[in-house]
C-alpha positions as a LaTeX table, in Angstrom:
\begin{tabular}{lrrr}
\hline
Residue & $x$ (\AA) & $y$ (\AA) & $z$ (\AA) \\
\hline
Unk1 & $-43.08$ & $-36.04$ & $-55.40$ \\
Unk2 & $-42.62$ & $-39.60$ & $-56.60$ \\
Unk3 & $-41.18$ & $-38.35$ & $-59.89$ \\
Unk4 & $-38.53$ & $-36.12$ & $-58.30$ \\
Unk5 & $-35.77$ & $-38.81$ & $-58.13$ \\
Unk6 & $-36.42$ & $-39.74$ & $-61.76$ \\
Unk7 & $-36.31$ & $-36.12$ & $-62.84$ \\
Unk8 & $-33.11$ & $-35.51$ & $-60.90$ \\
Unk9 & $-31.55$ & $-38.58$ & $-62.49$ \\
Unk10 & $-32.52$ & $-37.40$ & $-65.98$ \\
Unk11 & $-31.23$ & $-33.91$ & $-65.16$ \\
Unk12 & $-27.87$ & $-35.33$ & $-64.08$ \\
Unk13 & $-27.67$ & $-37.44$ & $-67.24$ \\
Unk14 & $-28.48$ & $-34.41$ & $-69.38$ \\
Unk15 & $-25.85$ & $-32.32$ & $-67.59$ \\
Unk16 & $-23.22$ & $-35.03$ & $-68.07$ \\
Unk17 & $-24.14$ & $-35.35$ & $-71.74$ \\
Unk18 & $-23.82$ & $-31.60$ & $-72.30$ \\
Unk19 & $-20.52$ & $-31.46$ & $-70.40$ \\
Unk20 & $-19.23$ & $-34.44$ & $-72.37$ \\
Unk21 & $-20.22$ & $-32.77$ & $-75.63$ \\
Unk22 & $-18.68$ & $-29.35$ & $-75.07$ \\
Unk23 & $-15.49$ & $-30.33$ & $-73.26$ \\
Unk24 & $-12.29$ & $-30.34$ & $-75.37$ \\
Unk25 & $-10.96$ & $-33.65$ & $-76.65$ \\
Unk26 & $-7.74$ & $-34.63$ & $-74.86$ \\
Unk27 & $-4.82$ & $-36.23$ & $-76.67$ \\
Unk28 & $-2.92$ & $-37.34$ & $-73.55$ \\
Unk29 & $-3.82$ & $-38.13$ & $-69.96$ \\
Unk30 & $-1.28$ & $-36.85$ & $-67.45$ \\
Unk31 & $-3.21$ & $-38.79$ & $-64.81$ \\
Unk32 & $-2.89$ & $-42.17$ & $-66.57$ \\
Unk33 & 0.36 & $-41.36$ & $-68.44$ \\
Unk34 & $-0.93$ & $-42.52$ & $-71.81$ \\
Unk35 & $-2.31$ & $-41.30$ & $-75.11$ \\
Unk36 & $-6.09$ & $-41.20$ & $-75.27$ \\
Unk37 & $-8.17$ & $-42.57$ & $-78.12$ \\
Unk38 & $-9.25$ & $-40.01$ & $-80.71$ \\
Unk39 & $-12.46$ & $-39.91$ & $-82.75$ \\
Unk40 & $-12.05$ & $-42.61$ & $-85.42$ \\
Unk41 & $-12.19$ & $-41.85$ & $-89.12$ \\
Unk42 & $-15.16$ & $-43.55$ & $-90.72$ \\
Unk43 & $-14.85$ & $-45.81$ & $-93.72$ \\
Unk44 & $-17.00$ & $-48.68$ & $-94.93$ \\
Unk45 & $-14.36$ & $-51.41$ & $-94.55$ \\
Unk46 & $-13.68$ & $-50.56$ & $-90.89$ \\
Unk47 & $-17.42$ & $-50.61$ & $-90.22$ \\
Unk48 & $-17.79$ & $-54.03$ & $-91.82$ \\
Unk49 & $-14.79$ & $-55.39$ & $-89.89$ \\
Unk50 & $-16.24$ & $-53.93$ & $-86.68$ \\
Unk51 & $-13.00$ & $-51.96$ & $-86.19$ \\
Unk52 & $-14.85$ & $-48.64$ & $-86.35$ \\
Unk53 & $-17.24$ & $-49.69$ & $-83.58$ \\
Unk54 & $-14.34$ & $-50.81$ & $-81.36$ \\
Unk55 & $-12.43$ & $-47.57$ & $-82.02$ \\
Unk56 & $-15.54$ & $-45.51$ & $-81.29$ \\
Unk57 & $-16.06$ & $-47.37$ & $-78.03$ \\
Unk58 & $-12.43$ & $-46.71$ & $-77.05$ \\
Unk59 & $-12.91$ & $-43.02$ & $-77.88$ \\
Unk60 & $-16.03$ & $-42.74$ & $-75.72$ \\
Unk61 & $-14.37$ & $-44.58$ & $-72.82$ \\
Unk62 & $-11.25$ & $-42.40$ & $-72.96$ \\
Unk63 & $-12.96$ & $-39.05$ & $-73.46$ \\
Unk64 & $-15.97$ & $-39.17$ & $-71.14$ \\
Unk65 & $-16.41$ & $-36.24$ & $-68.78$ \\
Unk66 & $-14.56$ & $-36.50$ & $-65.47$ \\
Unk67 & $-12.68$ & $-39.66$ & $-66.46$ \\
Unk68 & $-9.74$ & $-38.93$ & $-64.14$ \\
Unk69 & $-12.08$ & $-38.58$ & $-61.15$ \\
Unk70 & $-13.96$ & $-41.80$ & $-61.86$ \\
Unk71 & $-10.77$ & $-43.78$ & $-62.49$ \\
Unk72 & $-9.32$ & $-42.47$ & $-59.22$ \\
Unk73 & $-12.52$ & $-43.27$ & $-57.31$ \\
Unk74 & $-12.62$ & $-46.82$ & $-58.66$ \\
Unk75 & $-8.96$ & $-47.34$ & $-57.73$ \\
Unk76 & $-9.58$ & $-46.10$ & $-54.18$ \\
Unk77 & $-12.55$ & $-48.44$ & $-53.71$ \\
Unk78 & $-10.71$ & $-51.45$ & $-55.18$ \\
Unk79 & $-7.67$ & $-50.76$ & $-53.00$ \\
Unk80 & $-9.83$ & $-50.43$ & $-49.91$ \\
Unk81 & $-11.40$ & $-53.81$ & $-50.61$ \\
Unk82 & $-7.94$ & $-55.39$ & $-50.72$ \\
Unk83 & $-8.29$ & $-56.64$ & $-54.27$ \\
Unk84 & $-5.21$ & $-57.89$ & $-56.13$ \\
Unk85 & $-6.34$ & $-56.44$ & $-59.45$ \\
Unk86 & $-7.48$ & $-52.99$ & $-60.49$ \\
Unk87 & $-8.03$ & $-51.62$ & $-63.99$ \\
Unk88 & $-6.19$ & $-54.55$ & $-65.54$ \\
Unk89 & $-3.19$ & $-54.19$ & $-63.23$ \\
Unk90 & $-2.19$ & $-56.99$ & $-60.85$ \\
Unk91 & $-1.05$ & $-55.92$ & $-57.37$ \\
Unk92 & 1.94 & $-58.12$ & $-56.60$ \\
Unk93 & 4.20 & $-58.50$ & $-53.58$ \\
Unk94 & 7.00 & $-56.08$ & $-52.64$ \\
Unk95 & 5.23 & $-53.21$ & $-54.44$ \\
Unk96 & 5.43 & $-54.91$ & $-57.84$ \\
Unk97 & 2.65 & $-54.05$ & $-60.29$ \\
Unk98 & 2.00 & $-56.10$ & $-63.43$ \\
Unk99 & $-0.21$ & $-56.02$ & $-66.49$ \\
Unk100 & $-2.75$ & $-58.84$ & $-66.56$ \\
Unk101 & $-2.25$ & $-61.10$ & $-69.58$ \\
Unk102 & $-3.64$ & $-64.63$ & $-69.43$ \\
Unk103 & $-3.66$ & $-65.66$ & $-73.11$ \\
Unk104 & $-1.76$ & $-65.13$ & $-76.35$ \\
Unk105 & $-3.59$ & $-62.76$ & $-78.67$ \\
Unk106 & $-4.48$ & $-63.46$ & $-82.30$ \\
Unk107 & $-2.63$ & $-60.24$ & $-83.17$ \\
Unk108 & 0.62 & $-61.73$ & $-81.84$ \\
Unk109 & 0.34 & $-64.64$ & $-84.30$ \\
Unk110 & $-0.34$ & $-62.21$ & $-87.15$ \\
Unk111 & 2.65 & $-60.09$ & $-86.13$ \\
Unk112 & 4.98 & $-63.09$ & $-86.13$ \\
Unk113 & 3.87 & $-63.66$ & $-89.71$ \\
Unk114 & 4.66 & $-60.04$ & $-90.58$ \\
Unk115 & 8.11 & $-60.42$ & $-89.00$ \\
Unk116 & 8.71 & $-63.53$ & $-91.10$ \\
Unk117 & 7.76 & $-61.62$ & $-94.24$ \\
Unk118 & 10.05 & $-58.76$ & $-93.22$ \\
Unk119 & 12.92 & $-61.15$ & $-92.57$ \\
Unk120 & 12.50 & $-62.75$ & $-96.00$ \\
Unk121 & 12.12 & $-59.40$ & $-97.75$ \\
Unk122 & 15.39 & $-58.09$ & $-96.30$ \\
Unk123 & 17.34 & $-61.35$ & $-96.23$ \\
Unk124 & 20.42 & $-59.51$ & $-97.51$ \\
Unk125 & 20.45 & $-57.20$ & $-94.48$ \\
Unk126 & 21.78 & $-58.15$ & $-91.03$ \\
Unk127 & 18.46 & $-58.18$ & $-89.14$ \\
Unk128 & 18.14 & $-58.77$ & $-85.39$ \\
Unk129 & 14.74 & $-59.29$ & $-83.79$ \\
Unk130 & 14.29 & $-59.01$ & $-80.04$ \\
Unk131 & 11.02 & $-59.39$ & $-78.13$ \\
Unk132 & 11.68 & $-58.29$ & $-74.57$ \\
Unk133 & 9.81 & $-60.15$ & $-71.83$ \\
Unk134 & 7.79 & $-58.03$ & $-69.45$ \\
Unk135 & 8.41 & $-57.84$ & $-65.72$ \\
Unk136 & 5.90 & $-60.58$ & $-64.80$ \\
Unk137 & 7.90 & $-63.07$ & $-66.90$ \\
Unk138 & 11.15 & $-62.27$ & $-65.08$ \\
Unk139 & 9.62 & $-61.94$ & $-61.60$ \\
Unk140 & 6.73 & $-64.46$ & $-61.60$ \\
Unk141 & 7.21 & $-65.07$ & $-57.88$ \\
Unk142 & 5.98 & $-61.52$ & $-57.25$ \\
Unk143 & 2.60 & $-62.16$ & $-58.90$ \\
Unk144 & $-0.51$ & $-62.62$ & $-56.75$ \\
Unk145 & $-0.80$ & $-66.27$ & $-55.69$ \\
Unk146 & $-2.67$ & $-68.37$ & $-58.22$ \\
Unk147 & $-2.47$ & $-65.87$ & $-61.08$ \\
Unk148 & $-2.67$ & $-67.80$ & $-64.40$ \\
Unk149 & $-0.35$ & $-65.38$ & $-66.19$ \\
Unk150 & 0.69 & $-66.23$ & $-69.76$ \\
Unk151 & 4.15 & $-67.84$ & $-70.03$ \\
Unk152 & 6.09 & $-65.32$ & $-72.11$ \\
Unk153 & 9.44 & $-67.04$ & $-71.56$ \\
Unk154 & 8.30 & $-70.30$ & $-73.18$ \\
Unk155 & 6.61 & $-68.47$ & $-76.04$ \\
Unk156 & 9.71 & $-66.38$ & $-76.77$ \\
Unk157 & 11.79 & $-69.57$ & $-76.72$ \\
Unk158 & 9.43 & $-71.15$ & $-79.26$ \\
Unk159 & 9.69 & $-68.10$ & $-81.52$ \\
Unk160 & 13.46 & $-68.11$ & $-81.05$ \\
Unk161 & 13.54 & $-71.59$ & $-82.56$ \\
Unk162 & 11.07 & $-70.78$ & $-85.35$ \\
Unk163 & 12.15 & $-67.26$ & $-86.28$ \\
Unk164 & 15.69 & $-66.95$ & $-84.98$ \\
Unk165 & 14.92 & $-64.28$ & $-82.40$ \\
Unk166 & 17.66 & $-62.91$ & $-80.19$ \\
Unk167 & 16.45 & $-64.20$ & $-76.83$ \\
Unk168 & 17.39 & $-61.89$ & $-73.96$ \\
Unk169 & 15.27 & $-63.74$ & $-71.39$ \\
Unk170 & 18.07 & $-65.91$ & $-69.98$ \\
Unk171 & 20.34 & $-62.91$ & $-69.45$ \\
Unk172 & 17.59 & $-61.02$ & $-67.64$ \\
Unk173 & 16.70 & $-64.03$ & $-65.48$ \\
Unk174 & 20.35 & $-64.55$ & $-64.57$ \\
Unk175 & 20.63 & $-60.95$ & $-63.33$ \\
Unk176 & 17.15 & $-60.62$ & $-61.82$ \\
Unk177 & 18.57 & $-59.73$ & $-58.41$ \\
Unk178 & 19.21 & $-56.30$ & $-59.91$ \\
Unk179 & 16.30 & $-53.91$ & $-60.40$ \\
Unk180 & 15.66 & $-54.68$ & $-64.07$ \\
Unk181 & 12.10 & $-53.33$ & $-64.27$ \\
Unk182 & 10.27 & $-50.48$ & $-62.62$ \\
Unk183 & 7.83 & $-51.57$ & $-59.94$ \\
Unk184 & 5.24 & $-49.05$ & $-61.07$ \\
Unk185 & 5.75 & $-49.04$ & $-64.83$ \\
Unk186 & 5.73 & $-51.36$ & $-67.85$ \\
Unk187 & 9.28 & $-50.44$ & $-68.93$ \\
Unk188 & 12.58 & $-51.96$ & $-67.94$ \\
Unk189 & 15.03 & $-49.81$ & $-66.00$ \\
Unk190 & 18.37 & $-48.58$ & $-67.30$ \\
Unk191 & 19.93 & $-51.76$ & $-65.87$ \\
Unk192 & 17.48 & $-53.91$ & $-67.84$ \\
Unk193 & 18.08 & $-51.88$ & $-71.00$ \\
Unk194 & 21.83 & $-52.24$ & $-70.53$ \\
Unk195 & 21.60 & $-56.04$ & $-70.37$ \\
Unk196 & 19.60 & $-56.02$ & $-73.61$ \\
Unk197 & 22.21 & $-53.73$ & $-75.22$ \\
Unk198 & 24.90 & $-56.11$ & $-74.00$ \\
Unk199 & 23.10 & $-59.07$ & $-75.60$ \\
Unk200 & 22.72 & $-57.21$ & $-78.90$ \\
Unk201 & 26.39 & $-56.25$ & $-79.04$ \\
Unk202 & 27.52 & $-59.78$ & $-78.24$ \\
Unk203 & 25.28 & $-61.21$ & $-80.95$ \\
Unk204 & 26.97 & $-58.87$ & $-83.45$ \\
Unk205 & 30.45 & $-59.84$ & $-82.33$ \\
Unk206 & 31.05 & $-56.40$ & $-80.81$ \\
Unk207 & 32.33 & $-55.58$ & $-77.34$ \\
Unk208 & 29.73 & $-53.71$ & $-75.26$ \\
Unk209 & 30.84 & $-50.76$ & $-73.18$ \\
Unk210 & 30.89 & $-51.27$ & $-69.43$ \\
Unk211 & 27.98 & $-49.62$ & $-67.66$ \\
Unk212 & 30.49 & $-47.89$ & $-65.39$ \\
Unk213 & 31.94 & $-46.09$ & $-68.42$ \\
Unk214 & 28.71 & $-44.11$ & $-68.83$ \\
Unk215 & 27.74 & $-41.09$ & $-66.76$ \\
Unk216 & 24.58 & $-42.47$ & $-65.17$ \\
Unk217 & 22.28 & $-39.78$ & $-63.80$ \\
Unk218 & 19.24 & $-40.08$ & $-61.57$ \\
Unk219 & 15.95 & $-38.29$ & $-61.05$ \\
Unk220 & 13.57 & $-38.98$ & $-58.17$ \\
Unk221 & 9.79 & $-39.07$ & $-58.02$ \\
Unk222 & 9.03 & $-41.52$ & $-60.84$ \\
Unk223 & 5.61 & $-43.20$ & $-60.90$ \\
Unk224 & 4.75 & $-45.11$ & $-64.04$ \\
Unk225 & 1.83 & $-46.31$ & $-66.11$ \\
Unk226 & 0.92 & $-49.27$ & $-63.90$ \\
Unk227 & 0.67 & $-47.03$ & $-60.86$ \\
Unk228 & $-1.52$ & $-44.56$ & $-62.70$ \\
Unk229 & $-3.95$ & $-47.32$ & $-63.65$ \\
Unk230 & $-4.08$ & $-49.07$ & $-60.27$ \\
Unk231 & $-3.41$ & $-46.14$ & $-57.89$ \\
Unk232 & $-2.49$ & $-48.27$ & $-54.85$ \\
Unk233 & $-2.32$ & $-46.40$ & $-51.54$ \\
Unk234 & 0.95 & $-45.35$ & $-49.90$ \\
Unk235 & 3.00 & $-46.21$ & $-52.96$ \\
Unk236 & 6.62 & $-44.94$ & $-52.87$ \\
Unk237 & 7.99 & $-43.11$ & $-55.95$ \\
Unk238 & 10.97 & $-44.67$ & $-57.70$ \\
Unk239 & 14.29 & $-43.42$ & $-59.06$ \\
Unk240 & 14.66 & $-43.17$ & $-62.83$ \\
Unk241 & 18.20 & $-43.55$ & $-64.17$ \\
Unk242 & 19.39 & $-42.35$ & $-67.57$ \\
Unk243 & 22.48 & $-41.60$ & $-69.63$ \\
Unk244 & 22.86 & $-38.60$ & $-71.90$ \\
Unk245 & 25.70 & $-39.32$ & $-74.34$ \\
Unk246 & 27.20 & $-36.58$ & $-76.46$ \\
Unk247 & 25.78 & $-36.32$ & $-79.99$ \\
Unk248 & 25.87 & $-33.79$ & $-82.80$ \\
Unk249 & 22.13 & $-33.60$ & $-83.44$ \\
Unk250 & 18.83 & $-35.38$ & $-82.96$ \\
Unk251 & 16.10 & $-34.69$ & $-85.49$ \\
Unk252 & 12.46 & $-35.44$ & $-84.66$ \\
Unk253 & 10.16 & $-34.20$ & $-87.40$ \\
Unk254 & 11.24 & $-30.61$ & $-88.01$ \\
Unk255 & 12.81 & $-30.14$ & $-84.58$ \\
Unk256 & 16.54 & $-30.34$ & $-83.88$ \\
Unk257 & 17.87 & $-31.26$ & $-80.45$ \\
Unk258 & 21.43 & $-31.51$ & $-79.16$ \\
Unk259 & 20.52 & $-34.13$ & $-76.56$ \\
Unk260 & 18.67 & $-37.44$ & $-76.48$ \\
Unk261 & 17.10 & $-36.52$ & $-73.15$ \\
Unk262 & 14.25 & $-34.06$ & $-72.75$ \\
Unk263 & 15.27 & $-32.24$ & $-69.58$ \\
Unk264 & 11.83 & $-30.66$ & $-69.14$ \\
Unk265 & 10.17 & $-34.08$ & $-69.17$ \\
Unk266 & 12.43 & $-35.18$ & $-66.30$ \\
Unk267 & 10.62 & $-32.65$ & $-64.14$ \\
Unk268 & 7.16 & $-33.63$ & $-65.34$ \\
Unk269 & 4.78 & $-36.44$ & $-64.43$ \\
Unk270 & 5.86 & $-38.34$ & $-67.57$ \\
Unk271 & 9.52 & $-38.82$ & $-66.71$ \\
Unk272 & 10.08 & $-41.84$ & $-68.96$ \\
Unk273 & 9.05 & $-39.59$ & $-71.84$ \\
Unk274 & 12.41 & $-37.85$ & $-71.40$ \\
Unk275 & 14.11 & $-40.71$ & $-73.27$ \\
Unk276 & 14.44 & $-39.69$ & $-76.94$ \\
Unk277 & 11.96 & $-36.86$ & $-76.26$ \\
Unk278 & 9.15 & $-39.41$ & $-76.43$ \\
Unk279 & 8.00 & $-41.52$ & $-79.37$ \\
Unk280 & 8.18 & $-40.30$ & $-82.96$ \\
Unk281 & 7.35 & $-41.96$ & $-86.26$ \\
Unk282 & 10.84 & $-41.25$ & $-87.60$ \\
Unk283 & 13.85 & $-39.71$ & $-85.93$ \\
Unk284 & 17.54 & $-39.52$ & $-86.79$ \\
Unk285 & 20.51 & $-39.32$ & $-84.44$ \\
Unk286 & 23.77 & $-37.95$ & $-85.83$ \\
Unk287 & 26.44 & $-39.03$ & $-83.36$ \\
Unk288 & 29.51 & $-37.99$ & $-85.33$ \\
Unk289 & 30.37 & $-36.94$ & $-88.87$ \\
Unk290 & 32.39 & $-39.44$ & $-90.89$ \\
Unk291 & 33.03 & $-39.93$ & $-94.59$ \\
Unk292 & 31.34 & $-43.36$ & $-94.61$ \\
Unk293 & 29.03 & $-43.42$ & $-91.57$ \\
Unk294 & 28.29 & $-46.62$ & $-89.71$ \\
Unk295 & 24.48 & $-46.63$ & $-89.81$ \\
Unk296 & 21.85 & $-48.62$ & $-87.96$ \\
Unk297 & 18.06 & $-48.70$ & $-88.24$ \\
Unk298 & 16.11 & $-49.37$ & $-85.05$ \\
Unk299 & 12.43 & $-50.28$ & $-85.43$ \\
Unk300 & 11.05 & $-50.07$ & $-81.95$ \\
Unk301 & 8.56 & $-49.32$ & $-79.23$ \\
Unk302 & 9.35 & $-47.31$ & $-76.10$ \\
Unk303 & 11.42 & $-50.15$ & $-74.59$ \\
Unk304 & 14.19 & $-49.18$ & $-77.00$ \\
Unk305 & 14.15 & $-45.54$ & $-75.89$ \\
Unk306 & 16.40 & $-46.26$ & $-72.91$ \\
Unk307 & 18.59 & $-48.69$ & $-74.89$ \\
Unk308 & 19.33 & $-46.54$ & $-77.94$ \\
Unk309 & 21.60 & $-44.08$ & $-76.06$ \\
Unk310 & 24.02 & $-47.00$ & $-75.50$ \\
Unk311 & 24.24 & $-47.54$ & $-79.28$ \\
Unk312 & 25.84 & $-44.12$ & $-79.77$ \\
Unk313 & 29.14 & $-45.68$ & $-78.69$ \\
Unk314 & 29.12 & $-47.90$ & $-81.80$ \\
Unk315 & 27.25 & $-46.11$ & $-84.60$ \\
Unk316 & 27.65 & $-42.77$ & $-86.35$ \\
Unk317 & 24.04 & $-42.48$ & $-87.54$ \\
Unk318 & 21.01 & $-44.06$ & $-85.86$ \\
Unk319 & 17.68 & $-43.98$ & $-87.68$ \\
Unk320 & 14.72 & $-44.69$ & $-85.41$ \\
Unk321 & 11.25 & $-45.80$ & $-86.53$ \\
Unk322 & 8.23 & $-46.28$ & $-84.29$ \\
Unk323 & 5.60 & $-48.06$ & $-86.38$ \\
Unk324 & 2.78 & $-46.70$ & $-84.21$ \\
Unk325 & 3.47 & $-43.20$ & $-85.53$ \\
Unk326 & 5.26 & $-43.95$ & $-88.81$ \\
Unk327 & 3.41 & $-43.11$ & $-92.03$ \\
Unk328 & 6.28 & $-43.49$ & $-94.48$ \\
Unk329 & 7.61 & $-46.46$ & $-96.44$ \\
Unk330 & 10.13 & $-48.78$ & $-94.83$ \\
Unk331 & 11.02 & $-50.12$ & $-98.28$ \\
Unk332 & 12.00 & $-46.63$ & $-99.41$ \\
Unk333 & 13.91 & $-45.93$ & $-96.20$ \\
Unk334 & 15.86 & $-49.19$ & $-96.21$ \\
Unk335 & 16.60 & $-49.30$ & $-99.94$ \\
Unk336 & 17.96 & $-45.75$ & $-99.81$ \\
Unk337 & 20.33 & $-46.34$ & $-96.89$ \\
Unk338 & 23.39 & $-48.46$ & $-96.32$ \\
Unk339 & 22.48 & $-49.94$ & $-92.95$ \\
Unk340 & 25.11 & $-52.08$ & $-91.27$ \\
Unk341 & 22.47 & $-53.41$ & $-88.85$ \\
Unk342 & 18.69 & $-53.43$ & $-88.51$ \\
Unk343 & 17.29 & $-53.99$ & $-85.02$ \\
Unk344 & 13.62 & $-54.70$ & $-84.32$ \\
Unk345 & 12.83 & $-54.35$ & $-80.62$ \\
Unk346 & 9.46 & $-54.39$ & $-78.90$ \\
Unk347 & 8.26 & $-55.63$ & $-75.54$ \\
Unk348 & 6.10 & $-58.75$ & $-75.55$ \\
Unk349 & 2.85 & $-57.14$ & $-74.45$ \\
Unk350 & 3.13 & $-54.30$ & $-76.95$ \\
Unk351 & 4.02 & $-56.68$ & $-79.77$ \\
Unk352 & 1.04 & $-58.88$ & $-78.92$ \\
Unk353 & $-1.41$ & $-56.03$ & $-79.50$ \\
Unk354 & 0.31 & $-53.77$ & $-82.04$ \\
Unk355 & $-1.64$ & $-53.71$ & $-85.32$ \\
Unk356 & 1.03 & $-51.39$ & $-86.74$ \\
Unk357 & 3.54 & $-54.24$ & $-87.11$ \\
Unk358 & 1.76 & $-54.85$ & $-90.44$ \\
Unk359 & 3.58 & $-51.72$ & $-91.70$ \\
Unk360 & 6.74 & $-53.85$ & $-91.95$ \\
Unk361 & 5.40 & $-55.03$ & $-95.32$ \\
Unk362 & 5.31 & $-51.57$ & $-96.92$ \\
\hline
\end{tabular}
């Protein structure tokens, strides 16, 4: 009788192990609204650098049996205890959710070096670099009291002086009374994206279109990545705004689209994924046919997905590269195209962790 609890425990462990082994590997979590880690490819160098072990740990954490249930249970318990942090998300005032980030990562320093190399390599091209601050930098007063959050604004200012970044922080801070970021998500809203577009146009000596000149549409029921990590109780869904400018074609891989907005995604749980039909390694937007097209290259993360539609008012061809999924050669792409502008745009948190920025060198 004394051994029954031990046997039951071992039986449960065995059942979980079997279930974990036979269940299919998921690529995306609808529950958390993010891509899940896949089984890492083994090579000796990654093992020596400890990268393989870290990737394997991420794979196990992301793919374990019943992950959605356990994440939801943890969130419910944390919320019930009144904690101001859950799963790396800070629970701020007025329904604001933020990603916890207390220090500057080593990867961010490496990535600044890669940007410097890229800037020197393409010195003959008009290159604009923008690192967008995240919502906690623009609305620090909404953070939990006493949170030692990293000062993105000061760091961006330092890099502006050292690297010549286009600093959009002041413009965002000046207009912070508007809803510039989603409460429940890590992205800026259409209003935030518009201000960044405005700053880019002004830096190029171009006149930005008025926001009122675009047909702004809305969809209800948006809950973003921060919400799906923290799962606070009684959280109200938000409104997602978008524009869908007229284009000739939008090529992603081998798929042609006649719109920059994925209408099906607007009705799904991943509504932000409607912008540009999600993230792709390389995509091309043909806005209009001209004899000598005005071309731009945008190297970006998902922050740019809601900004790029504004660029269709100024460019005939927009090439879009997301380094996280890009396996080609930027040197080949840039040398074979007559780009009038090159825009690098990532949000601060993504830039600070993105090992793929190293691809700028190739």
